[in-house]
Amino acid sequence: MAGDPMTHVMRCTQCGAEAVINMPQHRLKLCGDHLVAWTTKMAQKAIDRYELFTLEERILVAVSGGKDSLALWDILHRLGYASEGLYIHLGIDHEGYSDRSQDAAQRFADEHGLTLNVVNVQTVYGKSVIEAARRRRGGRTCSVCGLVKRHIMNRMAYEGGFAAIATGHNLDDEAAVLLMNTLHWDGHYLSRQAPLLPSIHPRLARKVKPLVLLYEREMAAYALVRQIDYVMQECPYAEGASSIFAKGILNQIERQSPGSKHQFYLGFLRARKGGLIASDASADLPSETCAQCGQPTMAGGLCAFCRLWEAAE
Ligand code: Q46
Ligand code: ZN
Ligand code: ZN
């Protein structure tokens, strides 16, 4: 059933109830219940298709307090996967961003009887990510932040015995990164961009992205229907990031031609699987161990995180 000509109410393609979302790229309009069921099915499809993890494994979900990661945790919990959350407090003061995000993650965990692990970077490591970036000359906040988050996620997954670290990257996120990597023909990043990054060392857990088949607006609608109380504000450092620019371009293309983002990203994954993009994964195998923290590293001496932390003293 399409629209109702009398009232212009949009109708669910599956049951005829009032629809909450129109997804022209899938030729679907869905009511709240069917949207929740469909979104969950798509996440399960990604888990199965890319062999992300099994019901027997424990998953560490990286939660930021935003809609995607909380919706991901919600979906994994509803699907019966054993999961715990990890919130990394980065020390971003702007309008209390980090504190408010932690509160949102904690509220979600409490409401669902789930465990949230919290690592406050300032408390555990003596300075916040923002301070470290400021003190290290030329250190761009997001690259410092990314390095710190990767280090902590790996540490927490290893110490907690988790099989995989799941992040809430959606199709829009992945397509935007793909566009930027393609513009630069960055072979290294292209070869590593995938819904599954296998573990290449016992101390480095597998990284998985179960939401890669879902558009950002589908996740926003899911969070709304499921009444997930998330922080709407983006990280203030995300402003002006190239990925936001790339998302805008892709949205323009999508408006002209629904399904373009989906084709762009899924086509890339097929090409990657078919060997079109050479993998240089073997070049990345860490052979040494950091003298300070014990995490694997490529060169001898300190790992990138410990080097950064020393340089920011
Ligand atoms: S949290 Fe960190 Fe992002 Fe904020 S400082 Fe940049 S990298 S934008 S995903
Ligand atoms: Zn319906
Ligand atoms: Zn180290």
PDB file of C-alpha atoms and ligand atoms in Angstrom, residues 90 92 97 129-130 141-143 145-146 149 235-239 241, ligand 1:
ATOM      1  CA  LEU A  90      38.000  11.645  26.546  1.00  0.00           C
ATOM      2  CA  ILE A  92      35.869  16.937  26.176  1.00  0.00           C
ATOM      3  CA  TYR A  97      30.046  16.669  26.144  1.00  0.00           C
ATOM      4  CA  VAL A 129      43.014  13.307  25.196  1.00  0.00           C
ATOM      5  CA  ILE A 130      42.476  17.022  24.664  1.00  0.00           C
ATOM      6  CA  THR A 141      42.990  16.224  18.208  1.00  0.00           C
ATOM      7  CA  CYS A 142      41.199  13.576  16.141  1.00  0.00           C
ATOM      8  CA  SER A 143      44.332  11.645  15.249  1.00  0.00           C
ATOM      9  CA  CYS A 145      41.981  10.691  19.963  1.00  0.00           C
ATOM     10  CA  GLY A 146      41.799   7.822  17.464  1.00  0.00           C
ATOM     11  CA  LYS A 149      40.721   4.990  21.666  1.00  0.00           C
ATOM     12  CA  CYS A 235      31.676  15.758  19.226  1.00  0.00           C
ATOM     13  CA  PRO A 236      32.728  19.434  18.802  1.00  0.00           C
ATOM     14  CA  TYR A 237      35.945  18.289  17.099  1.00  0.00           C
ATOM     15  CA  ALA A 238      33.971  16.524  14.378  1.00  0.00           C
ATOM     16  CA  GLU A 239      32.925  19.882  12.943  1.00  0.00           C
ATOM     17  CA  ALA A 241      35.919  17.020   9.435  1.00  0.00           C
TER      18      ALA A 241
HETATM   19  S1  Q46 B   1      35.508  11.686  19.329  1.00  0.00           S
HETATM   20 FE1  Q46 B   1      37.704  11.971  19.028  1.00  0.00          FE
HETATM   21 FE2  Q46 B   1      35.882  11.664  17.130  1.00  0.00          FE
HETATM   22 FE3  Q46 B   1      35.743  13.810  18.709  1.00  0.00          FE
HETATM   23  S2  Q46 B   1      37.922  14.180  19.023  1.00  0.00           S
HETATM   24 FE4  Q46 B   1      37.711  13.620  16.853  1.00  0.00          FE
HETATM   25  S3  Q46 B   1      38.070  11.414  16.900  1.00  0.00           S
HETATM   26  S4  Q46 B   1      35.529  13.797  16.508  1.00  0.00           S
HETATM   27  S5  Q46 B   1      34.948   9.863  16.276  1.00  0.00           S
END
